[in-house]
Amino acid sequence: MEGLFTDYDTGGFFDEAHDDDGSARSHYQALIAQVGGFPPAELDRREKLRDEAFRTAGITFTVYGETEGVERTFPMDLVPRLIPADEWKTVEAGLAQRVTVLNRFLDDLYNGERAAVRDGIVPWWLIASSDGFCREAAGIPVPHGARCLVAGVDIVRDGNGDYCVLEDNLRNPSGISYVLENRQAMTRVLPKVFANHRVRPVDHYGLSLLHALQSVAPPSASDDPTVVVLTPGVFNSAYFEHAFLARQMGVELVEGRDLVVDDHTVAMRTTQGMKRVDVIYRRIDDDFLDPVVFRPDSTLGVPGLMAAARAQTVTIANAVGNGVADDKAVYAYVPDLIRYYTGEEPILPNIETYLLWEPEQRAHVLDRLDQLVIKPVAEAGGYGVVIGPKATDAELAECRAQIEADPRNYIAQEVVQLSRHPTLVDDHMEGRHIDLRPFVLCGDKVEVIPGGLTRVALTKGSLIVNSSQGGGSKDTWVLAPEDA
Amino acid sequence: MLARHAESLFWAGRHIERAESTARLLDVTYHTHLEAMAGSETASWHDLLKILHVDLAFSESERILKADVVSEFLVFDPSNPGTIRSNVTQARENLRAVRELISTEMWEAVNAFHLRLSARDLSDDVRGEPHELYAMVRTQCQALAGVASETMPRDECWNFLSLGWMLERSVMTLRLLLVRYSQLVSAGATGGFHHWVSTLKSASGSEAFRRRYRASMDPADVVAFLLMARDFPRSVLFGLQAAEKALSWIDGTSSPNTRPQRLLGRLRADVEFLDVRELLSGDLSVYLDMVEHDIRQVAESIETTYFRSTDETALHVLDPTMVWR
């Protein structure tokens, strides 16, 4: 191999672009030939083009925990990730299957007879003890049972290259704006390479999202329901995305203080008086949504919103209480839920997961703590995750104490040797671990957006890809089938 | 358009205009005294505070009435909410809240202005040679006006921005006139040439005035010019007319059917068809007081009409009998 890929080492991992013997996989040959031959000056120029594209778009996110929320850009690697048509077909079917079942499960729990509990698929105590379970949501119907209108399902490939589900994000999954902006940037940075591949488009997302949101409008809404995006405000880390989505859909971006509930209907304050709102795509956590029902100190939400939802004059998307289904302990039951609701085998498997309240499994885990990954069940964004092989003795001891004090609050998983992907490091390519967050829309129908956000752990050897923990991203190119 | 967005734009306009006026007034006052003119220095610094409506706040703070103290108070003193620095910061915060509705150029311009101001040692500027600072603030504010005008579509955003901007301008010119004129009356003089020149300069109007009236420095001409020149962008009338235009766009009709439109229309007509000489034979300051009061009423009615709709106010007034039932 020449140029940028000289001495590329797969390091014994499953490499997305190369076989075990180091030769390029067939669907990567054209890309490697084109990008690999860029002289340094050319590469430099394209990196500048990329940085320029992101700077003008103002794409940043805020990192918490540092003195004052620092705005950073989310670095996009120049080398795109390719997914061949046949692989994507399986992933797509698996995602649709999984998200459909999670929606049925949620609707069963909150607005049905709790059949899955009654039939012993998931224990009731597990549901009731989940931080994400929300009694206030019980009895509030959602049209089409679409409680999880936007789902982000994190998928990884293991050492054999098999796709499996790492976790479900059913509350407020973010990242879609990067998918669209990455694509926009890539078509400017590598136009010829892009044109050489038959890449399935993603830019219809705004329209699809708007359609899905309108399809869950309450029965009393007009034929052209009013949709708004509800944001916590400019200081939220994902504000850029909220504004982006509102712009893509051509709807208002509102804050809690812009909305008023009167006589169980929601209206926004406009310069021309009050305007009725039918569907709220909210990007505020459950706890802050309605100070009457949830945290009384929240100034982000709208007093009376839950009562309006219960009166079915407004639909909140995603629905309240979805956290129970992306609880990492409930995750372990999803394959059984798929079998229960559909009679089918799961198309995308879970990662081997141990439930720590089971004495035997706990003992087994505590014995091999240094070989496993321990995750708090209700956290997102990679916070609180302990990776056994990389943890210090002190960290492991603390983790052990926490598990013993509250076993319900943690799960353990086998370490997955995440696949790696060639990534530009200075002036050459090195393998870096990646995952994938595809986005699934469920309104009156299920739609999987081709590809999704490929996150890459830019730090050598790191397995943590979250943007809040020093990750970057790649544009994800799902290739169209040959015959299409 | 969301009421909150409209309010942010309205206030962004007011703050930018306020920053510019403050800088210009400071600059003129400072330079007047460099030229060792007649008249008390403390009196003109006091006038300046009065024009900006912060004379009481200043005297209550027990500061000494002299150039550098007043300048600090108006440029960056954190105890004064109306400093140049805080006006620029608030203009930026307001525009940040509508970042998605304004042009990128507009956002970058206000952000760059804010950063440049933050990077300066303002205390050093004020104690040293403040002209450069004041000139910078003025240029940046005018650049903002230019960027807004060249990059923003003439939609509701633009009209709320310009409504705040123009109303603030009318008030500033009006107060300038009010304070400068009252001072003369109390001193029992008609005022010297320099007095009126510095008044005109404070409204960026000395050159335009000179071209129109040549050698004359008749106080009646100055008053007429600052109050009701149709074509001078800093006259009270000009600001009122521009604000009226913005309001009628916002209401989407030329027939004045909202309270702000009625109040503003009446006021504009009154100023437009003034007889200045007749006015000067009576007490001008009474009239100017009335105009100022009316402009503030217009601003209040804009607030209640567009930013806090009345049905919502009613919503929050609890019927006390309900509690006991």
Coordinates of C-alpha atoms in Angstrom, one line a residue, chain A:
Chain A
M1 CA 0.0 0.0 0.0
E2 CA 1.1 3.5 -0.7
G3 CA 0.8 7.0 0.6
L4 CA -1.3 7.6 3.7
F5 CA -1.9 4.0 4.2
T6 CA 1.8 2.9 4.2
D7 CA 2.5 0.6 7.1
Y8 CA -1.2 0.6 8.2
D9 CA -1.5 -1.9 11.0
T10 CA -4.9 -3.5 11.8
G11 CA -3.4 -4.4 15.2
G12 CA -5.3 -7.6 15.4
F13 CA -8.7 -5.9 15.6
F14 CA -11.6 -6.2 13.2
D15 CA -10.8 -3.4 10.8
E16 CA -13.7 -1.9 8.8
A17 CA -11.5 -1.3 5.7
H18 CA -9.1 -4.1 5.7
D19 CA -9.2 -7.9 5.9
D20 CA -7.2 -9.8 8.5
D21 CA -4.4 -10.2 6.0
G22 CA -4.2 -6.4 5.5
S23 CA -5.7 -6.1 2.1
A24 CA -8.5 -3.6 1.4
R25 CA -12.0 -4.9 1.6
S26 CA -13.7 -4.7 -1.8
H27 CA -16.0 -1.8 -0.9
Y28 CA -13.1 0.2 0.5
Q29 CA -10.8 -0.2 -2.5
A30 CA -11.8 2.9 -4.4
L31 CA -11.8 5.1 -1.3
I32 CA -8.3 3.9 -0.2
A33 CA -6.9 4.3 -3.7
Q34 CA -8.3 7.9 -3.9
V35 CA -7.7 9.2 -0.4
G36 CA -4.5 7.2 0.1
G37 CA -2.8 9.0 -2.7
F38 CA -3.3 12.6 -1.5
P39 CA 0.0 14.4 -1.1
P40 CA 0.4 16.2 2.3
A41 CA -0.4 19.7 0.8
E42 CA -3.6 18.3 -0.7
L43 CA -4.6 16.8 2.6
D44 CA -3.8 20.1 4.4
R45 CA -6.0 22.0 1.9
R46 CA -8.9 19.7 2.5
E47 CA -8.6 19.8 6.2
K48 CA -8.8 23.6 6.0
L49 CA -11.9 23.3 3.8
R50 CA -13.5 21.1 6.4
D51 CA -12.6 23.4 9.3
E52 CA -13.9 26.4 7.4
A53 CA -17.2 24.5 6.7
F54 CA -17.7 23.8 10.4
R55 CA -16.7 27.2 11.6
T56 CA -19.1 29.0 9.4
A57 CA -21.9 26.6 10.4
G58 CA -21.0 27.3 14.0
I59 CA -21.2 23.7 15.0
T60 CA -20.2 23.4 18.6
F61 CA -21.3 21.5 21.7
T62 CA -20.7 22.5 25.3
V63 CA -18.5 20.4 27.6
Y64 CA -19.8 20.2 31.2
G65 CA -17.6 19.8 34.2
E66 CA -15.1 22.3 33.1
T67 CA -15.1 25.7 34.8
E68 CA -17.5 27.4 32.4
G69 CA -19.2 25.3 29.7
V70 CA -16.6 25.5 27.0
E71 CA -17.8 25.4 23.4
R72 CA -16.0 23.0 21.2
T73 CA -16.3 21.8 17.7
F74 CA -17.0 18.1 17.2
P75 CA -14.0 17.0 15.1
M76 CA -14.9 15.1 11.9
D77 CA -12.3 12.8 10.5
L78 CA -11.7 13.1 6.8
V79 CA -12.0 9.4 6.1
P80 CA -15.7 8.4 5.8
R81 CA -17.0 5.1 7.1
L82 CA -18.6 2.9 4.4
I83 CA -21.4 0.4 5.0
P84 CA -22.2 -1.9 2.0
A85 CA -25.9 -2.3 1.0
D86 CA -26.3 -5.9 2.1
E87 CA -24.9 -5.2 5.6
W88 CA -27.1 -2.2 6.0
K89 CA -30.2 -4.2 5.0
T90 CA -29.7 -6.4 8.0
V91 CA -28.9 -3.5 10.4
E92 CA -31.9 -1.6 9.1
A93 CA -34.3 -4.6 9.6
G94 CA -32.8 -5.2 13.1
L95 CA -33.3 -1.6 14.1
A96 CA -36.8 -1.5 12.9
Q97 CA -37.6 -4.7 14.7
R98 CA -36.0 -3.5 17.9
V99 CA -37.5 0.0 18.0
T100 CA -41.0 -1.3 17.0
V101 CA -40.8 -3.7 20.0
L102 CA -39.5 -1.1 22.4
N103 CA -42.5 1.1 21.4
R104 CA -44.9 -1.7 21.9
F105 CA -43.3 -2.4 25.3
L106 CA -43.6 1.2 26.4
D107 CA -47.2 1.5 25.2
D108 CA -48.0 -1.8 27.0
L109 CA -46.5 -0.4 30.2
Y110 CA -48.0 3.0 30.2
N111 CA -51.2 2.7 28.2
G112 CA -51.9 -1.1 28.0
E113 CA -52.4 -4.1 30.2
R114 CA -48.7 -4.6 31.0
A115 CA -48.9 -7.9 29.3
A116 CA -45.1 -8.4 29.2
V117 CA -45.0 -8.1 33.0
R118 CA -48.1 -10.2 33.5
D119 CA -46.6 -13.0 31.3
G120 CA -43.4 -12.9 33.3
I121 CA -41.1 -11.6 30.6
V122 CA -39.8 -8.6 32.7
P123 CA -40.2 -8.6 36.5
W124 CA -42.4 -5.8 37.8
W125 CA -40.0 -4.8 40.6
L126 CA -37.4 -4.1 37.9
I127 CA -39.8 -1.7 36.1
A128 CA -41.0 -0.1 39.3
S129 CA -37.4 0.5 40.5
S130 CA -36.2 2.0 37.3
D131 CA -35.3 5.7 37.5
G132 CA -36.9 6.1 34.1
F133 CA -40.2 4.7 35.0
C134 CA -42.7 7.5 35.4
R135 CA -46.0 6.9 37.0
E136 CA -47.3 10.3 35.8
A137 CA -47.1 9.0 32.3
A138 CA -49.5 6.1 32.9
G139 CA -52.8 6.4 31.0
I140 CA -51.6 9.1 28.6
P141 CA -52.0 7.7 25.1
V142 CA -49.9 8.6 22.1
P143 CA -51.3 8.3 18.5
H144 CA -50.0 5.1 16.8
G145 CA -48.4 4.1 20.1
A146 CA -45.4 6.1 18.9
R147 CA -44.0 6.8 22.3
C148 CA -40.5 6.8 21.0
L149 CA -40.7 9.0 18.0
V150 CA -36.9 9.4 17.6
A151 CA -34.7 6.6 18.7
G152 CA -30.9 6.4 18.7
V153 CA -29.6 2.9 19.0
D154 CA -25.9 2.5 19.6
I155 CA -24.4 -0.3 17.6
V156 CA -20.9 -1.7 17.6
R157 CA -19.1 -4.4 15.7
D158 CA -17.3 -7.0 17.8
G159 CA -14.0 -8.8 17.1
N160 CA -15.7 -10.9 14.4
G161 CA -17.3 -7.9 12.7
D162 CA -20.8 -8.9 13.9
Y163 CA -23.1 -5.9 14.6
C164 CA -24.6 -5.9 18.0
V165 CA -26.6 -3.4 20.1
L166 CA -24.7 -1.6 22.8
E167 CA -27.5 0.5 24.2
D168 CA -30.8 2.1 23.3
N169 CA -31.4 5.8 23.6
L170 CA -35.1 6.4 23.7
R171 CA -35.4 9.7 25.6
N172 CA -33.7 12.5 23.7
P173 CA -31.0 11.0 21.5
S174 CA -28.8 13.7 20.0
G175 CA -26.3 13.7 17.2
I176 CA -28.5 13.8 14.1
S177 CA -27.4 17.4 13.3
Y178 CA -23.8 16.1 13.1
V179 CA -24.9 13.5 10.6
L180 CA -26.4 16.1 8.3
E181 CA -23.6 18.6 8.8
N182 CA -20.9 16.0 8.3
R183 CA -22.5 15.0 5.0
Q184 CA -22.7 18.6 3.9
A185 CA -19.0 19.2 4.8
M186 CA -17.9 15.9 3.1
T187 CA -19.5 16.8 -0.2
R188 CA -17.4 20.0 -0.2
V189 CA -14.2 18.4 1.1
L190 CA -14.1 15.2 -1.0
P191 CA -16.5 15.9 -3.8
K192 CA -14.9 13.5 -6.3
V193 CA -14.6 10.7 -3.8
F194 CA -18.2 11.2 -2.8
A195 CA -19.4 11.2 -6.4
N196 CA -17.5 8.0 -7.0
H197 CA -19.6 6.1 -4.5
R198 CA -23.3 5.6 -4.6
V199 CA -24.1 7.1 -1.2
R200 CA -27.7 7.0 0.1
P201 CA -28.8 10.5 1.0
V202 CA -29.7 11.7 4.6
D203 CA -30.8 15.3 3.9
H204 CA -34.5 14.4 4.0
Y205 CA -34.3 14.0 7.8
G206 CA -36.0 17.3 8.6
L207 CA -39.0 16.5 6.4
S208 CA -39.2 13.0 7.7
L209 CA -39.1 14.2 11.3
L210 CA -41.7 16.8 10.6
H211 CA -44.0 14.3 9.0
A212 CA -43.5 11.9 11.9
L213 CA -44.3 14.6 14.4
Q214 CA -47.4 15.7 12.5
S215 CA -48.6 12.2 12.3
V216 CA -48.8 12.0 16.1
A217 CA -50.8 15.2 16.5
P218 CA -53.8 14.8 18.8
P219 CA -57.1 14.0 17.1
S220 CA -58.4 17.5 17.9
A221 CA -55.6 19.2 15.9
S222 CA -56.2 20.7 12.4
D223 CA -55.0 19.1 9.2
D224 CA -51.8 21.1 9.4
P225 CA -50.8 20.6 13.0
T226 CA -48.5 23.1 14.6
V227 CA -45.2 21.6 15.7
V228 CA -42.6 23.3 17.9
V229 CA -39.2 22.3 19.2
L230 CA -38.8 22.8 22.9
T231 CA -35.3 23.6 24.1
P232 CA -33.9 24.3 27.5
G233 CA -32.2 27.4 25.9
V234 CA -28.9 28.6 24.5
F235 CA -26.8 27.3 27.4
N236 CA -27.7 23.7 26.8
S237 CA -24.9 21.6 25.3
A238 CA -27.1 20.5 22.4
Y239 CA -28.7 23.9 21.7
F240 CA -27.0 24.0 18.3
E241 CA -28.9 20.8 17.4
H242 CA -32.2 22.1 18.7
A243 CA -31.9 25.2 16.6
F244 CA -30.7 23.2 13.6
L245 CA -33.8 20.8 13.7
A246 CA -36.2 23.7 14.1
R247 CA -34.6 25.3 11.1
Q248 CA -34.6 22.1 9.1
M249 CA -38.3 21.6 9.8
G250 CA -39.2 25.3 9.5
V251 CA -40.9 25.4 12.9
E252 CA -40.5 27.6 15.9
L253 CA -37.8 26.9 18.5
V254 CA -39.4 27.6 21.8
E255 CA -38.4 27.7 25.4
G256 CA -40.7 26.8 28.3
R257 CA -41.4 30.5 29.0
D258 CA -42.8 30.9 25.5
L259 CA -45.6 28.3 26.2
V260 CA -48.6 28.7 28.3
V261 CA -51.2 26.1 29.2
D262 CA -54.7 27.4 29.5
D263 CA -57.8 25.2 29.9
H264 CA -55.7 22.2 29.1
T265 CA -54.5 23.5 25.8
V266 CA -50.9 24.6 25.0
A267 CA -50.3 27.9 23.2
M268 CA -47.2 29.8 22.4
R269 CA -46.9 33.6 22.9
T270 CA -46.4 35.3 19.6
T271 CA -46.4 38.9 18.6
Q272 CA -49.9 38.3 17.2
G273 CA -51.2 36.8 20.4
M274 CA -51.5 33.2 21.5
K275 CA -51.1 30.4 19.0
R276 CA -52.2 26.9 19.7
V277 CA -49.5 24.2 19.7
D278 CA -50.3 20.6 18.8
V279 CA -47.1 18.6 18.9
I280 CA -44.0 19.4 21.1
Y281 CA -40.7 17.9 20.0
R282 CA -39.2 18.4 23.4
R283 CA -35.4 18.3 24.0
I284 CA -35.9 18.8 27.8
D285 CA -35.6 15.9 30.2
D286 CA -38.8 14.5 31.8
D287 CA -37.8 15.9 35.2
F288 CA -37.9 19.5 34.0
L289 CA -40.9 19.3 31.7
D290 CA -43.7 20.4 34.0
P291 CA -43.0 21.9 37.5
V292 CA -46.5 21.0 38.6
V293 CA -45.8 17.3 38.2
F294 CA -42.0 17.0 38.3
R295 CA -39.3 19.1 39.8
P296 CA -41.0 22.2 41.2
D297 CA -37.9 24.2 40.9
S298 CA -37.7 23.8 37.1
T299 CA -38.0 27.0 35.2
L300 CA -37.3 25.3 31.9
G301 CA -40.7 23.6 31.6
V302 CA -44.3 24.5 31.2
P303 CA -46.7 24.4 34.1
G304 CA -49.7 22.2 33.3
L305 CA -48.1 20.5 30.3
M306 CA -48.7 17.0 31.6
A307 CA -52.3 17.7 32.2
A308 CA -52.7 19.0 28.7
A309 CA -51.1 15.8 27.4
R310 CA -53.5 13.8 29.4
A311 CA -56.4 15.8 28.1
Q312 CA -55.0 14.8 24.6
T313 CA -54.9 18.3 23.3
V314 CA -51.1 18.1 22.7
T315 CA -48.6 15.3 22.0
I316 CA -45.2 15.3 23.7
A317 CA -42.5 13.6 21.7
N318 CA -40.7 11.6 22.7
A319 CA -43.3 10.6 25.3
V320 CA -42.6 10.9 29.0
G321 CA -41.3 7.9 30.8
N322 CA -39.3 6.3 27.9
G323 CA -36.3 6.0 30.2
V324 CA -37.6 2.8 31.6
A325 CA -37.0 1.1 28.3
D326 CA -33.4 2.3 27.9
D327 CA -32.5 1.5 31.4
K328 CA -29.4 -0.6 31.0
A329 CA -30.8 -3.4 33.2
V330 CA -34.0 -3.5 31.2
Y331 CA -31.8 -3.7 28.1
A332 CA -30.9 -7.2 29.1
Y333 CA -34.5 -8.2 28.6
V334 CA -35.0 -6.7 25.1
P335 CA -34.2 -9.9 23.2
D336 CA -36.9 -11.7 25.2
L337 CA -39.3 -8.8 24.6
I338 CA -38.6 -9.1 20.8
R339 CA -39.5 -12.8 21.0
Y340 CA -42.5 -12.1 23.1
Y341 CA -44.1 -9.4 21.0
T342 CA -43.2 -10.6 17.5
G343 CA -42.4 -14.3 17.8
E344 CA -39.2 -13.6 15.8
E345 CA -35.6 -14.0 16.8
P346 CA -33.7 -10.7 17.4
I347 CA -31.9 -9.7 14.2
L348 CA -29.3 -7.6 16.1
P349 CA -28.1 -9.4 19.3
N350 CA -27.3 -7.7 22.6
I351 CA -23.9 -7.8 24.2
E352 CA -23.5 -10.4 26.9
T353 CA -24.9 -8.6 30.0
Y354 CA -24.8 -9.6 33.7
L355 CA -27.5 -8.6 36.1
L356 CA -25.9 -7.8 39.4
W357 CA -28.9 -8.4 41.7
E358 CA -28.7 -12.1 40.8
P359 CA -26.4 -13.5 43.5
E360 CA -24.7 -15.9 41.1
Q361 CA -24.1 -13.5 38.3
R362 CA -22.9 -10.9 40.8
A363 CA -20.4 -13.3 42.4
H364 CA -19.2 -14.2 38.9
V365 CA -18.8 -10.5 38.0
L366 CA -17.1 -9.5 41.2
D367 CA -14.5 -12.3 40.5
R368 CA -13.7 -10.9 37.1
L369 CA -14.3 -7.2 37.7
D370 CA -11.0 -6.4 36.0
Q371 CA -12.1 -8.0 32.8
L372 CA -15.6 -6.5 32.4
V373 CA -17.2 -3.1 31.7
I374 CA -19.4 -1.8 34.5
K375 CA -22.1 0.7 33.7
P376 CA -24.6 2.7 35.8
V377 CA -28.0 1.8 34.5
A378 CA -29.5 5.3 34.2
E379 CA -26.6 7.3 32.9
A380 CA -26.0 8.4 29.3
G381 CA -23.1 9.9 27.5
G382 CA -20.5 7.5 28.9
Y383 CA -20.6 9.1 32.3
G384 CA -19.7 6.7 35.2
V385 CA -18.6 3.8 33.0
V386 CA -15.7 1.7 34.4
I387 CA -13.7 -0.3 32.0
G388 CA -12.2 -3.2 34.0
P389 CA -9.0 -3.8 32.1
K390 CA -8.1 -0.1 32.2
A391 CA -9.2 0.7 35.7
T392 CA -6.8 1.1 38.6
D393 CA -7.1 -1.1 41.7
A394 CA -8.6 1.8 43.6
E395 CA -11.2 2.4 40.9
L396 CA -12.1 -1.3 40.9
A397 CA -12.4 -1.3 44.7
E398 CA -14.7 1.7 44.6
C399 CA -16.7 0.1 41.8
R400 CA -17.0 -3.1 43.9
A401 CA -18.3 -1.2 46.9
Q402 CA -20.8 0.6 44.8
I403 CA -22.1 -2.6 43.3
E404 CA -22.4 -4.3 46.7
A405 CA -24.3 -1.2 48.1
D406 CA -26.7 -1.0 45.2
P407 CA -26.6 -3.9 42.8
R408 CA -29.8 -2.7 40.9
N409 CA -28.0 0.4 39.8
Y410 CA -25.3 -1.3 37.7
I411 CA -24.8 -3.9 35.0
A412 CA -21.7 -5.6 33.8
Q413 CA -20.9 -6.4 30.2
E414 CA -18.1 -8.3 28.5
V415 CA -15.6 -6.0 27.0
V416 CA -16.3 -5.7 23.2
Q417 CA -13.2 -5.3 21.0
L418 CA -14.8 -2.6 19.0
S419 CA -14.0 -2.6 15.4
R420 CA -11.4 -0.1 14.2
H421 CA -11.4 2.2 11.2
P422 CA -8.6 4.0 9.4
T423 CA -8.4 7.5 10.8
L424 CA -6.2 10.4 9.9
V425 CA -3.6 11.0 12.5
D426 CA -1.2 13.8 11.6
D427 CA 0.1 12.7 8.2
H428 CA -0.9 9.0 8.1
M429 CA -3.7 6.6 8.8
E430 CA -4.1 4.7 12.1
G431 CA -6.8 2.4 13.3
R432 CA -9.2 3.9 15.8
H433 CA -12.2 2.3 17.6
I434 CA -15.6 3.3 16.3
D435 CA -19.3 2.8 17.0
L436 CA -22.5 3.8 15.2
R437 CA -25.6 5.6 16.3
P438 CA -28.3 5.2 13.7
F439 CA -31.5 7.2 14.0
V440 CA -34.9 5.6 13.8
L441 CA -38.1 7.6 13.3
C442 CA -41.5 6.2 14.4
G443 CA -44.6 8.1 13.6
D444 CA -47.3 6.4 11.6
K445 CA -44.5 4.3 10.1
V446 CA -41.0 3.3 10.9
E447 CA -38.1 4.9 9.0
V448 CA -34.4 4.2 9.5
I449 CA -32.1 7.0 8.3
P450 CA -29.4 5.4 6.2
G451 CA -26.2 5.4 8.3
G452 CA -26.1 7.6 11.3
L453 CA -23.4 9.1 13.4
T454 CA -20.2 7.1 13.4
R455 CA -18.3 8.1 16.5
V456 CA -14.6 7.6 16.8
A457 CA -12.4 7.4 19.8
L458 CA -9.6 9.7 18.7
T459 CA -7.3 8.8 21.6
K460 CA -5.1 5.9 20.7
G461 CA -6.5 2.7 22.2
S462 CA -9.5 4.3 23.8
L463 CA -12.9 2.7 23.6
I464 CA -14.9 5.7 24.7
V465 CA -16.4 7.5 21.7
N466 CA -18.8 10.0 23.4
S467 CA -18.4 13.6 22.2
S468 CA -18.3 14.6 25.9
Q469 CA -15.3 12.4 26.4
G470 CA -13.0 13.4 23.6
G471 CA -14.6 11.5 20.7
G472 CA -14.9 12.6 17.1
S473 CA -17.0 11.6 14.3
K474 CA -17.0 10.3 10.7
D475 CA -19.4 10.7 7.9
T476 CA -21.2 7.4 7.4
W477 CA -21.8 6.4 3.8
V478 CA -24.4 3.7 3.3
L479 CA -23.9 2.4 -0.2
A480 CA -26.9 2.0 -2.5
P481 CA -27.6 -1.6 -3.7
E482 CA -26.1 -2.4 -7.1
D483 CA -29.4 -3.0 -8.7
A484 CA -31.1 0.1 -7.3

